[in-house]
XYZ file of C-alpha atoms in Angstrom:
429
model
C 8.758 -103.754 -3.025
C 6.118 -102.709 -0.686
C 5.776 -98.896 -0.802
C 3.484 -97.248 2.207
C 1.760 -93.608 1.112
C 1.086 -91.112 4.059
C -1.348 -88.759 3.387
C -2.316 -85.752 5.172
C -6.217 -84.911 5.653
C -7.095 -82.806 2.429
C -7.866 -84.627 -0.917
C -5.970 -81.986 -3.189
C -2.719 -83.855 -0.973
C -3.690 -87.517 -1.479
C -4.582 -86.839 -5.101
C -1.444 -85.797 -6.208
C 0.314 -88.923 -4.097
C -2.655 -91.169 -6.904
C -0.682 -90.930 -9.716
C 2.794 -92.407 -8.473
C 1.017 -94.754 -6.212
C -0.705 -96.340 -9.393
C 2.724 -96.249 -11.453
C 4.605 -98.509 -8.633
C 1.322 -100.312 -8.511
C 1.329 -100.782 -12.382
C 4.949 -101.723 -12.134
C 3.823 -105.305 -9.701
C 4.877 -103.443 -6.179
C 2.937 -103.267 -3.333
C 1.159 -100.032 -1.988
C -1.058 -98.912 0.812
C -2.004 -95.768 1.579
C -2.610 -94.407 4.865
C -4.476 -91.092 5.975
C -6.752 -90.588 8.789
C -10.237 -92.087 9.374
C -12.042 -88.834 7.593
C -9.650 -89.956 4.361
C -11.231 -93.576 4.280
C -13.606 -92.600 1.960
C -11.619 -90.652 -0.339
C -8.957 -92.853 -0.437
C -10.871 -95.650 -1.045
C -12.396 -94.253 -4.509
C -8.956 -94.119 -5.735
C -9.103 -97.478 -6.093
C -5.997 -98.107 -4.105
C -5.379 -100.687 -1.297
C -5.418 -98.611 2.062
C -5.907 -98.039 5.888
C -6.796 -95.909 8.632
C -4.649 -94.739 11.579
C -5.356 -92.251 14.934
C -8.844 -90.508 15.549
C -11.039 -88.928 13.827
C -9.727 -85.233 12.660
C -12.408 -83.621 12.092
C -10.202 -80.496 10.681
C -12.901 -78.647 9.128
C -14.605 -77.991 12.103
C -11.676 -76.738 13.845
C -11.079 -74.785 11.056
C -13.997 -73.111 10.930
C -13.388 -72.037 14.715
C -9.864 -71.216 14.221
C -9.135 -67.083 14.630
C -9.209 -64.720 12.404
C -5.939 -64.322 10.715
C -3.042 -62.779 12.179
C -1.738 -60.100 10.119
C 0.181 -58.400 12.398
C 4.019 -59.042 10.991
C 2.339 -57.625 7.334
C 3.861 -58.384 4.020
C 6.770 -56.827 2.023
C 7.178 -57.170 -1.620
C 10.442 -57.361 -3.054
C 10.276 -53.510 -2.998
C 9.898 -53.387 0.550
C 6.491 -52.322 1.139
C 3.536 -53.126 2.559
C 1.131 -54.368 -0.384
C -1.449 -56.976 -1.147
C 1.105 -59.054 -2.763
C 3.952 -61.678 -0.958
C 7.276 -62.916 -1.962
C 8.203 -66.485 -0.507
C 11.337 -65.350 1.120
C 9.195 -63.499 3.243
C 7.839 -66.240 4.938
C 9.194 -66.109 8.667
C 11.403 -63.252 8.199
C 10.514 -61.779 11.276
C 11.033 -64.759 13.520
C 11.737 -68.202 11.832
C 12.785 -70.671 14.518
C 8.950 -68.953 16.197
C 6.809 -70.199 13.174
C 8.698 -73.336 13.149
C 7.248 -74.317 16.911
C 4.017 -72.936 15.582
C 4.035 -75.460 12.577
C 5.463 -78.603 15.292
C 2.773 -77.411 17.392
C -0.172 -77.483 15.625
C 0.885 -80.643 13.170
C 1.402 -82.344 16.508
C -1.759 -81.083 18.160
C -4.339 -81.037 14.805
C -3.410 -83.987 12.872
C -0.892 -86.205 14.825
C -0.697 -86.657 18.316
C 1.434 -89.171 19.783
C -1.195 -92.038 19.955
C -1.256 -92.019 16.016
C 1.995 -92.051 15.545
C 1.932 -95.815 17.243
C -0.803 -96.360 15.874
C 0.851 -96.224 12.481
C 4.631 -97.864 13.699
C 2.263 -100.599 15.017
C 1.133 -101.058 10.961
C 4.399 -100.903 10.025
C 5.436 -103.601 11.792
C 2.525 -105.458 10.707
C 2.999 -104.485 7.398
C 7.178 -104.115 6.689
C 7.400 -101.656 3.814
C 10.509 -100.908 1.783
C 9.657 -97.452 1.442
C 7.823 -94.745 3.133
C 6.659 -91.805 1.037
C 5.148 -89.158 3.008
C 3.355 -85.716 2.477
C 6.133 -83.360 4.194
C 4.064 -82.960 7.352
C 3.511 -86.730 8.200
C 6.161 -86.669 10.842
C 4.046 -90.322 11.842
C 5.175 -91.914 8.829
C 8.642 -90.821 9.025
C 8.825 -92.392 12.457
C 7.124 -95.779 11.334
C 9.756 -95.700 8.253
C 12.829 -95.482 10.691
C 11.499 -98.112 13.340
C 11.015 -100.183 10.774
C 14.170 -99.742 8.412
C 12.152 -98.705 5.317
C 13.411 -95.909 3.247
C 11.648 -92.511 3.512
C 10.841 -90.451 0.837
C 8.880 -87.019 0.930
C 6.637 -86.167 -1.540
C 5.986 -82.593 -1.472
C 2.571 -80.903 -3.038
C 3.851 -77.422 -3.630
C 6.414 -75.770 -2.189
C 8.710 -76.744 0.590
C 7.812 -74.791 3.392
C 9.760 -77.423 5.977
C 12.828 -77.293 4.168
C 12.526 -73.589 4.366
C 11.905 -72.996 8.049
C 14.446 -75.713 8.337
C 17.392 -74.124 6.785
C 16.623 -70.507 8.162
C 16.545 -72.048 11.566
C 19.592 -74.701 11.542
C 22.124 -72.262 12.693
C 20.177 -71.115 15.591
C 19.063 -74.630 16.640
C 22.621 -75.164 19.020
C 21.228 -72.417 20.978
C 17.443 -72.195 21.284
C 16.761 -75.740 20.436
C 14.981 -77.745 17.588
C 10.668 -78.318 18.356
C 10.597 -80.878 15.564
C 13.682 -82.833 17.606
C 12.039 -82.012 20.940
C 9.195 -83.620 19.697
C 10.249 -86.257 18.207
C 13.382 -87.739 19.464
C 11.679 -88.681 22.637
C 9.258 -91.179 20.871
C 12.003 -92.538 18.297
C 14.527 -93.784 21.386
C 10.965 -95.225 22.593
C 11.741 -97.650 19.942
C 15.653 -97.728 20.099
C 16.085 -95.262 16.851
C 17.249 -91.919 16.926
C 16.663 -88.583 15.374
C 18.351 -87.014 12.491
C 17.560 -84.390 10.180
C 16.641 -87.040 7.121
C 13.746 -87.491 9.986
C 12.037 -84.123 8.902
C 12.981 -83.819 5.546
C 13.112 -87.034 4.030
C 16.146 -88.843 2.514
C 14.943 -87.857 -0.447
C 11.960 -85.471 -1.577
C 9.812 -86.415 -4.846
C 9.111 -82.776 -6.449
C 5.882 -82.253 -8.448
C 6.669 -78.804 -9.226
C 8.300 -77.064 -11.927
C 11.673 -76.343 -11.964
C 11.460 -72.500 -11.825
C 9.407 -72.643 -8.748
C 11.279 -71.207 -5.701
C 13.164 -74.134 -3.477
C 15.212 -73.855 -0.458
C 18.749 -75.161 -0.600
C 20.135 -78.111 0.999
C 17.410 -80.783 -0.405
C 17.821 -83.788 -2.393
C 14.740 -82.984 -4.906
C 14.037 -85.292 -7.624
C 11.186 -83.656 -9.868
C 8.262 -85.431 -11.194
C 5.946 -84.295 -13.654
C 2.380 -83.650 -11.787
C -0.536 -85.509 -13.130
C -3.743 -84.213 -12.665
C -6.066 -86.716 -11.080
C -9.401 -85.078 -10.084
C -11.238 -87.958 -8.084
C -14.208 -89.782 -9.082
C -16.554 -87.786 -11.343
C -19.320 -87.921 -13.891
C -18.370 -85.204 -16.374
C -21.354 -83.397 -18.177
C -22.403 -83.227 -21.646
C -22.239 -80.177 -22.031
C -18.655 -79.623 -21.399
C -17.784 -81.498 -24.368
C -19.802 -78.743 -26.512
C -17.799 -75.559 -28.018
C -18.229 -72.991 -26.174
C -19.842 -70.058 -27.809
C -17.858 -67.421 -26.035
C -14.408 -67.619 -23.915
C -14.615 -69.757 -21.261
C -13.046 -68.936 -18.279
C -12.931 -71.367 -14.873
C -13.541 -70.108 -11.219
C -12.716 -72.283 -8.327
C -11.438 -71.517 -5.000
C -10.395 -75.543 -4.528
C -11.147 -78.468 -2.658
C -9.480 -78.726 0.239
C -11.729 -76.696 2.485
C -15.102 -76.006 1.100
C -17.498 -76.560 4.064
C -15.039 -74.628 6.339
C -16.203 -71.119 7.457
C -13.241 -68.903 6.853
C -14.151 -65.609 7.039
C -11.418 -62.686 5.551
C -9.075 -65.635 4.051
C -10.530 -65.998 0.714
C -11.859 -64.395 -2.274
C -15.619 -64.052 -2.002
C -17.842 -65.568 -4.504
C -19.940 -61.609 -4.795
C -16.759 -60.461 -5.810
C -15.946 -62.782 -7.978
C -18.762 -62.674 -10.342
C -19.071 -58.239 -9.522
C -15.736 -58.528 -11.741
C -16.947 -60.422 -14.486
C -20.884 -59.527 -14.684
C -19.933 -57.100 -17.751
C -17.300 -58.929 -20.010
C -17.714 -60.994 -22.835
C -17.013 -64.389 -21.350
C -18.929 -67.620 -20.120
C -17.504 -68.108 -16.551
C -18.081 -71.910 -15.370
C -17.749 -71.387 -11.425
C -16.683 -74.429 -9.155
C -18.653 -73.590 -6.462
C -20.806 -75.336 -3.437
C -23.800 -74.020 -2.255
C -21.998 -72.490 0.943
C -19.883 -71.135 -1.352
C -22.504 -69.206 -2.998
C -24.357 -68.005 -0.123
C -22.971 -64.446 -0.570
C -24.496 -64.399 -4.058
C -28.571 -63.912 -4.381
C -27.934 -64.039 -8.567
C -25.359 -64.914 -10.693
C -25.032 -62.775 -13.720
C -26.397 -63.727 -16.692
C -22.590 -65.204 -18.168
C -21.776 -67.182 -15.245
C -22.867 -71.138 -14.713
C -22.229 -72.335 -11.074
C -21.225 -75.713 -10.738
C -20.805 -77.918 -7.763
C -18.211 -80.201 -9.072
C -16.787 -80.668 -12.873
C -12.805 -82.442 -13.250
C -10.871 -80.005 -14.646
C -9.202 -82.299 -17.061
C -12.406 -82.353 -18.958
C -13.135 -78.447 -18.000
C -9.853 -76.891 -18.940
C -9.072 -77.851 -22.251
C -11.956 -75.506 -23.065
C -11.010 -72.531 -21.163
C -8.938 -69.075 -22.319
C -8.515 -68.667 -18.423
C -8.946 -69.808 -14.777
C -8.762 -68.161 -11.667
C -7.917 -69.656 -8.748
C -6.084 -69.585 -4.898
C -2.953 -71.448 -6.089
C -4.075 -75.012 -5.194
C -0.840 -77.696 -6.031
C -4.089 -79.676 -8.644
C -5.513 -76.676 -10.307
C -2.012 -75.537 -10.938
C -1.175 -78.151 -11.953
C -3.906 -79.306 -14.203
C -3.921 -75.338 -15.906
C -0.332 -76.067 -16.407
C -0.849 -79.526 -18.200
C -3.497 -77.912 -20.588
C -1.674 -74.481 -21.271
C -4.402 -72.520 -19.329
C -3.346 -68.708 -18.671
C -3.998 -68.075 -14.883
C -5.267 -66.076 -12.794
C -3.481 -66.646 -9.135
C -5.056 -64.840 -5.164
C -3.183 -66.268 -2.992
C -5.711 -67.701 0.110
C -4.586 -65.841 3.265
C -5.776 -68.574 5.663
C -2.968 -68.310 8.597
C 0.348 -69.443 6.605
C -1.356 -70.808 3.740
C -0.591 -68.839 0.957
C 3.510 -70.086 2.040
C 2.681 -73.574 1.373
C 2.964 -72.810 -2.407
C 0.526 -70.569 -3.757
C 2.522 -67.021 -3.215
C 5.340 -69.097 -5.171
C 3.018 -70.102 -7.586
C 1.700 -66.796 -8.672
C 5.235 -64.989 -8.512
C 6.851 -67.930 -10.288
C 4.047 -68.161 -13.244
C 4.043 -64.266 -13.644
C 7.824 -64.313 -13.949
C 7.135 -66.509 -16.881
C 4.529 -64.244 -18.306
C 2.146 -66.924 -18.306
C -0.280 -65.896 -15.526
C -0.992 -62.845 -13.351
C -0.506 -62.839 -9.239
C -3.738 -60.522 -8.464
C -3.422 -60.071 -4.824
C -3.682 -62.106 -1.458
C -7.356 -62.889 -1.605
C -8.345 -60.950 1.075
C -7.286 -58.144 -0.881
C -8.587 -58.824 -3.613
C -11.195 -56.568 -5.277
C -13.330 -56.656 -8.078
C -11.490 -53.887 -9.534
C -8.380 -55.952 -9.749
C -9.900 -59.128 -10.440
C -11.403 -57.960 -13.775
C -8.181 -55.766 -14.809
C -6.254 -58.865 -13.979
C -8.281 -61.669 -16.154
C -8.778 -58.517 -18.698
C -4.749 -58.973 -19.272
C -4.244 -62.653 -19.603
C -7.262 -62.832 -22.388
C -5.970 -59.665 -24.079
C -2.987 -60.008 -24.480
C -2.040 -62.984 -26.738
C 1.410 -63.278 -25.064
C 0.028 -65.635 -21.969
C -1.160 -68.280 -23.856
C 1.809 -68.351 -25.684
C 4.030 -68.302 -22.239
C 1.466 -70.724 -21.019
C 1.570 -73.148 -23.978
C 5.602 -73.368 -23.311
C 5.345 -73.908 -20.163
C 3.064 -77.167 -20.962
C 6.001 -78.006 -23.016
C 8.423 -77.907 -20.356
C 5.764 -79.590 -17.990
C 5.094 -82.819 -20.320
C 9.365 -83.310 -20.272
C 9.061 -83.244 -16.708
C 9.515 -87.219 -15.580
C 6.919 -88.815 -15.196
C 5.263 -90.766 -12.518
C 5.504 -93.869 -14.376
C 9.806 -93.191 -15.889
C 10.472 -92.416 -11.617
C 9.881 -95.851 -10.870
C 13.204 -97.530 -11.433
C 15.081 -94.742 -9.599
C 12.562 -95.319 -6.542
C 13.889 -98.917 -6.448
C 17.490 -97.745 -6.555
C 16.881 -94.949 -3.755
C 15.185 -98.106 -2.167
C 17.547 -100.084 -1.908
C 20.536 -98.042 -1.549
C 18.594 -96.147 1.925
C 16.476 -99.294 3.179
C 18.295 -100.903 6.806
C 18.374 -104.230 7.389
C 14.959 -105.565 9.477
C 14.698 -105.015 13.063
């Protein structure tokens, strides 16, 4: 088979597409991976074949001039009032079908406007694949799979945010009308195909997350066990050296660490204000523009740019984190208690993170802090106090790796990707 990967423009999403692109590779198919041309880079030091489609994003400029976060419909918790904590549900309860033409919007205006969406049918065509796996916003690739009579897979990285807006708006869509059809239909009759609801949600959707994690109804999911893959790295020595203390990991992720986004994340002064005092070695994740807010780090904290966290964790009692899909992912794999504020950036925290945190604290295996910008020192440091006092979390957390490792694999998903293949692929064009 020839199986095309679309990626969206963060690494955190093409590095969780790695590991099942290199099983079907392993297994003698074909695979390509397509992102835009910022990704070229990053997806080349995967080692995979790949190319580039559409402009030049540039998303973390626009980022960093997006403004400031709209917090005007609030947040409920399950007990109805306002607090620095979410529940998923949540998540467009004041108007859904609203922050469904705010999603078509900006995926159509930010990362794929119309010309890249030929741009990638026109590969397609070039190309023929069997299958199309796509992250769930790479409307582009589910328009080159249909033109071209591939199958179309998505491959979610946390949460299914689509599928949710999807279902809460489906009865209304008779009435006010569907953006994502509006959108587009137009440009799939371009090409003699038409639009169907498989078009936005896949015909079926590859699940890296656990099965306790919050999912809409009315999905095909198939689960797959998430392996961590952190990108090309040189790991240091001293990692491999016992720490003389409990180790506990900071990071705030990868995704968007030049981008300027003020009130939408936990600052690095308050991260270290909760920790100066314990009895801990904190290794911190951190860029320099991360750390521009801190003139000294206390005397039990090492900043590093960069470490992978599949050499870092296995040493650490703890890690806290903004519920990125790898770092959950990896502090799953290696039984890591966690430490979970959710980033606030616009609708982030719904693309997984709020889920996360709720999800993993339901377990008793981690602790949902607060929305980061909400997050205080104060609650920080009670919060990591808990998960390394109490000997119950690593406990939760080590069966939950269980559970994780019995997940399928990327490598035991491979023959039922053929038979999806094959069962969903059209004849040629």
């Amino acid at each position: 088979m020839r199986i095309l990967f679309v990626t969206n423009p963060f690494r955190s999403h093409l590095y969780l597409q790695v590991p099942l692109a290199w099983a079907l590779r392993n297994a003698g198919h074909e695979v390509c991976v397509v992102g835009p041309p910022d990704m070229a880079d990053d997806i080349a030091h995967t080692g995979l074949p790949n190319v580039s489609v559409g402009e030049w994003l540039l998303l973390e400029e626009r980022m960093a001039q997006a403004p400031p976060v709209d917090d005007s419909m609030g947040v409920a918790d399950p007990r109805g009032q306002r607090t620095g904590r979410s529940v998923q549900t949540d998540f467009g309860w004041g108007d859904p079908h609203a922050e469904l033409e705010d999603l078509t919007t900006g995926v159509r205006e930010v990362f794929f406007p119309d010309a890249t969406i030929h741009d990638l049918v026109n590969f397609a065509r070039m190309w023929q694949p069997d299958l199309v796996i796509t992250d769930p916003t790479a409307f582009h690739g589910a328009v080159a799979a249909r033109v071209v009579g591939a199958a179309h897979a998505r491959m979610l990285f946390t949460v299914d945010r689509m599928g949710q807006l999807r279902a809460a708006c489906r009865p209304g869509f008779a009435s006010v009308g569907d953006p994502m059809r509006d959108w587009l239909q137009p440009i799939l009759q371009g090409y003699g195909c038409d639009f169907d609801e498989s078009t936005v949600v896949g015909q079926w959707t590859i699940s890296p997350m656990p099965l306790w994690m919050w999912r809409p109804e009315g999905v095909h999911y198939i689960p797959m066990r998430n392996v961590p893959f952190n990108g090309p790295a040189t790991t240091p020595r001293w990692l491999y050296e016992p720490p003389a203390r409990r180790r506990v990991c900071f990071t705030l992720g990868i995704s968007h660490r030049d981008a300027n986004i003020d009130g939408t994340s936990a600052s690095a002064r308050d991260l270290f204000d909760a920790v100066a005092d314990l009895d801990i070695e904190v290794i911190a994740t951190l860029n320099a523009k991360q750390l521009e807010s801190v003139p000294n780090l206390p005397d039990n904290v090492r900043a590093v740019d960069f470490v992978p966290l599949n050499a870092l964790l296995p040493t650490c009692s703890a890690i806290v984190h903004e519920g990125g899909c790898g770092t959950f992912a990896a502090s799953l794999e290696y039984a890591v208690p966690q430490v979970i504020a959710p980033n606030d950036f616009k609708v982030e925290k719904w693309w997984g993170s709020v889920a996360m945190a709720t999800g993993l604290e339901e377990r008793g295996a981690g602790v949902y802090a607060a929305n980061a910008g909400r997050l205080t020192a104060d609650v920080l440091r009670d919060s990591l106090k808990l998960v390394l006092e109490d000997p119950s979390f690593a406990a939760n957390a080590a069966q939950l790796r269980n559970e994780t490792i019995a997940t399928p694999s990327p490598h035991d998903l491979v023959p039922l990707l053929q038979r999806l293949t094959t069962e969903f692929r059209t004849s040629r064009p």
